Coordinates of C-alpha atoms and ligand atoms in Angstrom, one line a residue:
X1 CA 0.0 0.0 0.0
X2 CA 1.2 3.6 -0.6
X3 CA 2.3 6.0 2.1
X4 CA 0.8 8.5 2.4
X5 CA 2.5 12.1 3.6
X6 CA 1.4 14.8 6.2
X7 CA 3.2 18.1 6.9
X8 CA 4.6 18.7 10.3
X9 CA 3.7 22.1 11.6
X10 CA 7.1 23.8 13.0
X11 CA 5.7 27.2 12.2
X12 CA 4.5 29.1 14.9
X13 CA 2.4 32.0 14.0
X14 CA -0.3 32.9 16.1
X15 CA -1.6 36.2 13.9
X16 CA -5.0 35.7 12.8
X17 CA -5.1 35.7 8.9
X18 CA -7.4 38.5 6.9
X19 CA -10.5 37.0 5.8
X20 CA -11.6 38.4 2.5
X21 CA -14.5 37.0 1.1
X22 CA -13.1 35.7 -1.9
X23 CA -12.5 32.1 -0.3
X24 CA -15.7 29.9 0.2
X25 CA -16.9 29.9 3.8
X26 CA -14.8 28.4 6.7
X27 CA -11.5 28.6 4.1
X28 CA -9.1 31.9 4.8
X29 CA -7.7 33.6 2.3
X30 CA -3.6 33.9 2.7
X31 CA -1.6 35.0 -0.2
X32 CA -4.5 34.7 -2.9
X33 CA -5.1 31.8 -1.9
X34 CA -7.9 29.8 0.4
X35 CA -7.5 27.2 2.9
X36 CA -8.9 25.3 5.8
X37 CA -7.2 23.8 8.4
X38 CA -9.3 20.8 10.0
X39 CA -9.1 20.9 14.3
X40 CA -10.7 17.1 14.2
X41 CA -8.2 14.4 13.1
X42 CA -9.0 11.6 10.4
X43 CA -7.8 9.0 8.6
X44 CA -6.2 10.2 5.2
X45 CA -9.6 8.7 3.0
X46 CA -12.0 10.4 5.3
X47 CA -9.5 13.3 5.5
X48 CA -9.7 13.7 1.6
X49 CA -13.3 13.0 1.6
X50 CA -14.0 16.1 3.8
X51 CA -12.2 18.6 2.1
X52 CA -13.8 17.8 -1.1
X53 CA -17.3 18.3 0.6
X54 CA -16.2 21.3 2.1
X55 CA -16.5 23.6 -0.7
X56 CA -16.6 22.8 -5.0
X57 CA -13.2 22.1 -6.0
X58 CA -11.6 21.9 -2.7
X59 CA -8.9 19.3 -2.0
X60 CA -6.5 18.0 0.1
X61 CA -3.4 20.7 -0.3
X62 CA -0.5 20.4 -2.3
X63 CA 3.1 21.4 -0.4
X64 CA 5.5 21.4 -3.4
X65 CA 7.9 23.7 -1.5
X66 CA 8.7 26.7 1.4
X67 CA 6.3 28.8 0.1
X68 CA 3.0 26.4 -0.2
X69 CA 4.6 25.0 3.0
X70 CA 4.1 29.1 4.3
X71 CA 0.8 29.6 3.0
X72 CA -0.9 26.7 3.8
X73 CA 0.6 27.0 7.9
X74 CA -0.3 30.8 7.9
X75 CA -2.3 31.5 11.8
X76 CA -1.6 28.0 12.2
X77 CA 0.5 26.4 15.6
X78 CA 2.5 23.4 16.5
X79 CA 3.5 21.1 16.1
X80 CA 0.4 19.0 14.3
X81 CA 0.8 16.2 11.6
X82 CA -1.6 17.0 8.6
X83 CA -2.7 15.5 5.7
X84 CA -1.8 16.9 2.9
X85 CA -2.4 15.8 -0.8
X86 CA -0.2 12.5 -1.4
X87 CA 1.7 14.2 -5.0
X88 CA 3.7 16.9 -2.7
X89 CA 6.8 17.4 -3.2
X90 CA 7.7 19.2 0.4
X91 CA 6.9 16.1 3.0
X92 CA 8.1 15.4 5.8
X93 CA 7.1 12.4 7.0
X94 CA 5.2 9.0 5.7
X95 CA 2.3 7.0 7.9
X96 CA 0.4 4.7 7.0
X97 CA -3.8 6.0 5.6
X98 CA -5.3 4.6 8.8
X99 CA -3.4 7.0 11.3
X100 CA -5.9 9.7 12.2
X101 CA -4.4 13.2 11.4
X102 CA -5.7 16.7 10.9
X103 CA -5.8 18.3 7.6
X104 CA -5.5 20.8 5.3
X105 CA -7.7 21.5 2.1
X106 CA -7.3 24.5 -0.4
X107 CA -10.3 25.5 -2.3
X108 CA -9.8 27.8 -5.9
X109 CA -10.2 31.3 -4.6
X110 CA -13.3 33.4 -6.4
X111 CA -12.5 37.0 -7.7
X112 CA -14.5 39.4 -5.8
X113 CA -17.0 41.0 -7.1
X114 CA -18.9 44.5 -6.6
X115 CA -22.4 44.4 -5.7
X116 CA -25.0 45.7 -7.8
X117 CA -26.7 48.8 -7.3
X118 CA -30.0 48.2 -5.3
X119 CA -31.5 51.5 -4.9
X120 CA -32.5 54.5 -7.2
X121 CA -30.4 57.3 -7.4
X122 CA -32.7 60.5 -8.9
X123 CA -29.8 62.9 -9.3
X124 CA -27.6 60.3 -10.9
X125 CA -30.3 59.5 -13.7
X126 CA -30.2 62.8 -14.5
X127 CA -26.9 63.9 -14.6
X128 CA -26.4 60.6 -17.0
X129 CA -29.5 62.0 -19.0
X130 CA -27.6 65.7 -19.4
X131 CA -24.6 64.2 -20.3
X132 CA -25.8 61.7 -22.9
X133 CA -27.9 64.3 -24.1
X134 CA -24.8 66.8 -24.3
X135 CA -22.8 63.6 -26.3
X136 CA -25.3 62.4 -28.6
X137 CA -26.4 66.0 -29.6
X138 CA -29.5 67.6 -30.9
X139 CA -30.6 66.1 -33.9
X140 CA -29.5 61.9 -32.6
X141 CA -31.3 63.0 -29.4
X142 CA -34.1 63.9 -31.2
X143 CA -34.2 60.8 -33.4
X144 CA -34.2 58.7 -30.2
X145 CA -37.1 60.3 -28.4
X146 CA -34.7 61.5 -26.0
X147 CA -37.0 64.6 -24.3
X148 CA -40.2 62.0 -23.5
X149 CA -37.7 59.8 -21.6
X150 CA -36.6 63.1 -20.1
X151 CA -40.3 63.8 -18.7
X152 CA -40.7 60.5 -17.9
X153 CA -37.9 60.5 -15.4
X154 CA -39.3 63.3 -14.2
X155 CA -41.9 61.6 -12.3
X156 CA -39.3 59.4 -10.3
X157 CA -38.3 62.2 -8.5
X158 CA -40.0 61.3 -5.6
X159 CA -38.4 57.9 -5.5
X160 CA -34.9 58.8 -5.0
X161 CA -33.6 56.5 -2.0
X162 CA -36.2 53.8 -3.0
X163 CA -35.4 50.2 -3.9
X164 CA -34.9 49.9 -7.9
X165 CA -36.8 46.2 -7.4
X166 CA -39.9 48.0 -6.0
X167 CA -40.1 51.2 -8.1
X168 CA -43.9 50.9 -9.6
X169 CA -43.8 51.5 -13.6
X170 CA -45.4 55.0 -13.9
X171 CA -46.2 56.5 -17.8
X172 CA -43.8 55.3 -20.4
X173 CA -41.4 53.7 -18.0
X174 CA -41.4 50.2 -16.9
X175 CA -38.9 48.8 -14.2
X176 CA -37.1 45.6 -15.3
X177 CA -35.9 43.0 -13.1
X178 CA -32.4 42.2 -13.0
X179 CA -30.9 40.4 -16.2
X180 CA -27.5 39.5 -18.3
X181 CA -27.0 41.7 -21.3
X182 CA -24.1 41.7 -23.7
X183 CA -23.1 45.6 -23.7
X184 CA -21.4 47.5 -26.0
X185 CA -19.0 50.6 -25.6
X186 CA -20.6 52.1 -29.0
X187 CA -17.9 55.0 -28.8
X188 CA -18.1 58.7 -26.6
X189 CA -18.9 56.5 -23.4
X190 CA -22.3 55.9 -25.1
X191 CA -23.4 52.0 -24.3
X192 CA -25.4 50.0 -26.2
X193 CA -27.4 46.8 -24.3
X194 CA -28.1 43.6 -26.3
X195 CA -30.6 41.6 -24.6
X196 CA -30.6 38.4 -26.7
X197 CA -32.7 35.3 -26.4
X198 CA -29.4 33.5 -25.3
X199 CA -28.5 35.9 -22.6
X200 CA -31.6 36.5 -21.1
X201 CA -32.1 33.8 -18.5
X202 CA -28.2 33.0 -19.1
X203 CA -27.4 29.5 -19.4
X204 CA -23.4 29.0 -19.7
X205 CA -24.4 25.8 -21.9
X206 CA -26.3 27.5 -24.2
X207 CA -23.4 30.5 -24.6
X208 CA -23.7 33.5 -26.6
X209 CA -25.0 33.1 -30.4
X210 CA -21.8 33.2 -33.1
X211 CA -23.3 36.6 -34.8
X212 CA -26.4 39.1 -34.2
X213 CA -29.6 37.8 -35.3
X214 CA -29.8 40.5 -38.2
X215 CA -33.0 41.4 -39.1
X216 CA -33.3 42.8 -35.9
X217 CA -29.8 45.1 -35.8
X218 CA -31.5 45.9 -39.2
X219 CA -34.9 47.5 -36.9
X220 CA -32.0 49.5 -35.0
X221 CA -30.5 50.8 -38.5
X222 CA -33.9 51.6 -40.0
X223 CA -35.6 53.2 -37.4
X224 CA -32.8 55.0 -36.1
X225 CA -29.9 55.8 -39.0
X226 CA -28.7 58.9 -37.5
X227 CA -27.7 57.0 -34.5
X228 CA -27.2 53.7 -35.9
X229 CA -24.4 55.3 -38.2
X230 CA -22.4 57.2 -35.7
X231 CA -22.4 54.2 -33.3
X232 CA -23.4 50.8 -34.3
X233 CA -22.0 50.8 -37.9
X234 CA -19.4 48.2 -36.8
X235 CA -21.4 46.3 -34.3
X236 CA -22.2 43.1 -36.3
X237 CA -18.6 43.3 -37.6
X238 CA -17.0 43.7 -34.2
X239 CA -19.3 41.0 -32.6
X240 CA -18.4 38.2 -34.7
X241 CA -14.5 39.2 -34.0
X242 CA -15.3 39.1 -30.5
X243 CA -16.6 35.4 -30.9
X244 CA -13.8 34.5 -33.2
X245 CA -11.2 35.5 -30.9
X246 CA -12.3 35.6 -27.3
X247 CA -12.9 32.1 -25.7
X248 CA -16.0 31.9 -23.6
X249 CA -14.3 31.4 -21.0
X250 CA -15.0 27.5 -20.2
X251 CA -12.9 27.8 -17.0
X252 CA -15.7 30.5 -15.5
X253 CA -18.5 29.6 -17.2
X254 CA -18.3 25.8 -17.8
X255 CA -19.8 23.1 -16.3
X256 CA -17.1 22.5 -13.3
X257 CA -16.9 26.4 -13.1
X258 CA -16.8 26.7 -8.9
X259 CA -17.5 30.4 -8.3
X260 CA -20.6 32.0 -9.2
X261 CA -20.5 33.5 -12.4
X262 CA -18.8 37.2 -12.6
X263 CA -21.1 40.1 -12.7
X264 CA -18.6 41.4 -15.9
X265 CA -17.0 39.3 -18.2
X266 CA -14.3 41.3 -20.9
X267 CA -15.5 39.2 -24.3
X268 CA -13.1 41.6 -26.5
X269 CA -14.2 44.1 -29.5
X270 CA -16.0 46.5 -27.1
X271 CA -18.3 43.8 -25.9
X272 CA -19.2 42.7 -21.9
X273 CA -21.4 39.9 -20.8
X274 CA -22.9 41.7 -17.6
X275 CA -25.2 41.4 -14.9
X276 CA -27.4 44.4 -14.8
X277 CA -29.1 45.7 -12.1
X278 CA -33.3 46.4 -12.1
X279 CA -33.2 49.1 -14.4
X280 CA -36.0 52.0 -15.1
X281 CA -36.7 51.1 -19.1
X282 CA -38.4 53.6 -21.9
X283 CA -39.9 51.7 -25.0
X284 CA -39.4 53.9 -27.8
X285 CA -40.3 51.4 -30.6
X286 CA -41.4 47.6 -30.6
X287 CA -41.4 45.6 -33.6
X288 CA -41.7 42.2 -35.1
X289 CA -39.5 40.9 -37.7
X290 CA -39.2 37.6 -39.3
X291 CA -36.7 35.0 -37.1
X292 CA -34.4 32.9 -39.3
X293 CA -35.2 30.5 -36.1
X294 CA -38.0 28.0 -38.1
X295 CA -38.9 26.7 -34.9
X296 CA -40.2 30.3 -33.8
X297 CA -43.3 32.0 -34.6
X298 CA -41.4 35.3 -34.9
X299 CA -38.5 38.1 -33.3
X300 CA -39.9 40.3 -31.5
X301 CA -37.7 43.8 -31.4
X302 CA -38.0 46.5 -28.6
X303 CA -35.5 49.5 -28.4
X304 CA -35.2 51.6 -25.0
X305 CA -33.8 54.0 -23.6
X306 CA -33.1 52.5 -19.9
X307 CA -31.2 54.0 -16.6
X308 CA -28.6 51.3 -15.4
X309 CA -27.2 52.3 -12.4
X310 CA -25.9 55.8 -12.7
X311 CA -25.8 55.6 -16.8
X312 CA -27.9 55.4 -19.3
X313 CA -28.2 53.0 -22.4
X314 CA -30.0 52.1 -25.4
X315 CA -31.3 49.0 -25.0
X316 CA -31.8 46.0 -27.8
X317 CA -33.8 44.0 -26.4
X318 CA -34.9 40.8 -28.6
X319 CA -36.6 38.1 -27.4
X320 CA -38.4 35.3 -29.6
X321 CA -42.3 34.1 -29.5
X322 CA -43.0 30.4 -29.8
Ligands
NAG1 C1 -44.3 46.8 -14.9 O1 -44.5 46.4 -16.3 C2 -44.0 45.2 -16.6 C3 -44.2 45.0 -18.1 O2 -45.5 45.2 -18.5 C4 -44.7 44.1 -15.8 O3 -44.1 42.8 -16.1 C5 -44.4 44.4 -14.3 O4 -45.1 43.5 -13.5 C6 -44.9 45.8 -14.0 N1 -44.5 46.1 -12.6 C7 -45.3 46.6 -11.7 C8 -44.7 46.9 -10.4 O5 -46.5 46.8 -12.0

């Protein structure tokens, strides 16, 4: 029968370790990285066994050398055998799987992420309305209806400080929960939202579509050239670069993935797969085109101008009917 190896603790360091929430609970974070020392002893099997259930992808630790050896003993005292994962390279002793030891698992550390705004911020609204308005310029904020919004907010004053979640839909504006969109920086810090079919109750496994269903960036282009032209003239273009070169990234969003999925994911060519918060959303057209989809009874097409956050967008928001 294999040996099997523990670590034997020499280190003596008694200073708590910072807990950032990046590690999965009841695992410290120590150098970037998250482990969980056990204080209950067990043979090496139920040992292994453990740290696996203690959080996805956790193991029994690696020691290849000083500085795992460092890590892994941070806040920890001695002298306790552990069990540690039988490929190390830094071991210290051999004994035999039955011997009851503690242990030591590592678990693959989650980037942090920022929270999403939860509550409706009047002033910010506007200030992003004046200052998209002051971008586009007359004539494109004209084109897009731009002034109706503008009333329309108008009547959320009152609301300022309220959760975005509850805010009731009042005239044009309706309040959408929160959702994945695909965004676009479209140039001049002026972002476009796609809200595809694909993204809209995400599904990793499904992944984003390999181009823009056309007929409905052609309701964008028709309805609003002026706009369309200054910038969304490369958008098909870019997005089918952005598939061709950036990997969805299998490691975050794949089956095994461990963390939950980032809120903002870079996917190249101007585009980010992101989790946006309720938002306060202005129809300005809806239309129906024909889907190249033969198992749909048709694309639906709705363009709006929406509040996200403390910015403003244009929203593409297609969705299919069945
Ligand atoms: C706002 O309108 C949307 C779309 O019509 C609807 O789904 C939602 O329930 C409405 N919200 C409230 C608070 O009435």
């Amino acid at each position: 029968m294999m040996n099997r190896q523990f670590l034997f603790c020499l280190v003596l360091l008694t200073i708590p370790a910072l807990t950032v929430q990046m590690c999965p609970d009841g695992f410290e974070e120590v150098d970037g990285r998250c482990f969980c020392a056990s204080t209950t002893e067990r043979t090496f099997e139920m040992a292994m066994y453990d740290c696996m259930y203690k959080a996805p992808g956790s193991s029994l630790v690696v020691i290849d050398d000083a500085e795992d050896r460092e890590d892994a003993m941070f806040g920890l005292s001695g002298p306790v055998p552990y069990w540690i994962n039988p490929n190390s390279l830094d071991v210290d002793f051999n004994t035999p799987p039955d011997v009851e030891n503690c242990y030591i698992c590592e678990a693959p550390q989650c980037p942090p992420t920022t929270p999403l705004p939860t509550v409706f911020d009047y002033g910010a609204a506007v200030s992003a309305y004046d200052n998209l308005e002051a971008t586009l310029g007359p004539e494109i904020s004209a084109e897009l209806g731009m002034g109706s919004f503008r009333q329309d907010l108008d009547l959320y004053a009152g609301y300022d400080g309220n959760q975005l979640a509850n805010l009731p839909n009042i005239s044009g504006i309706i309040i959408q929960p929160e959702r994945w969109a695909v965004c676009y920086a479209s140039g001049e810090g002026v972002i476009t939202g796609l809200f595809l079919p694909e993204t809209r109750n995400f599904d990793p496994n499904v992944g984003l579509p390999v181009e823009l269903p056309s007929s409905a960036v052609a309701v964008v282009r028709d309805n609003y050239p002026l706009f369309f032209n200054r910038y969304l003239s490369n958008l098909e273009t870019d997005y089918a670069n952005s598939r061709d070169d950036v990997d969805f990234d299998e490691v975050t969003y794949g089956p095994d993935a461990n963390c939950p999925y980032p809120p903002r994911t870079e996917l190249g060519g101007g585009f980010d797969l992101d989790r946006i918060p309720p938002a306060l959303c202005f129809p300005i057209i809806e239309r129906e085109v024909v889907d190249p989809d033969p198992a749909a009874r048709a694309m639906i097409v709705i363009v709006t101008i929406e509040v996200v956050g403390d910015t403003i967008w244009i929203e593409i928001l297609v969705f299919r009917t069945r």
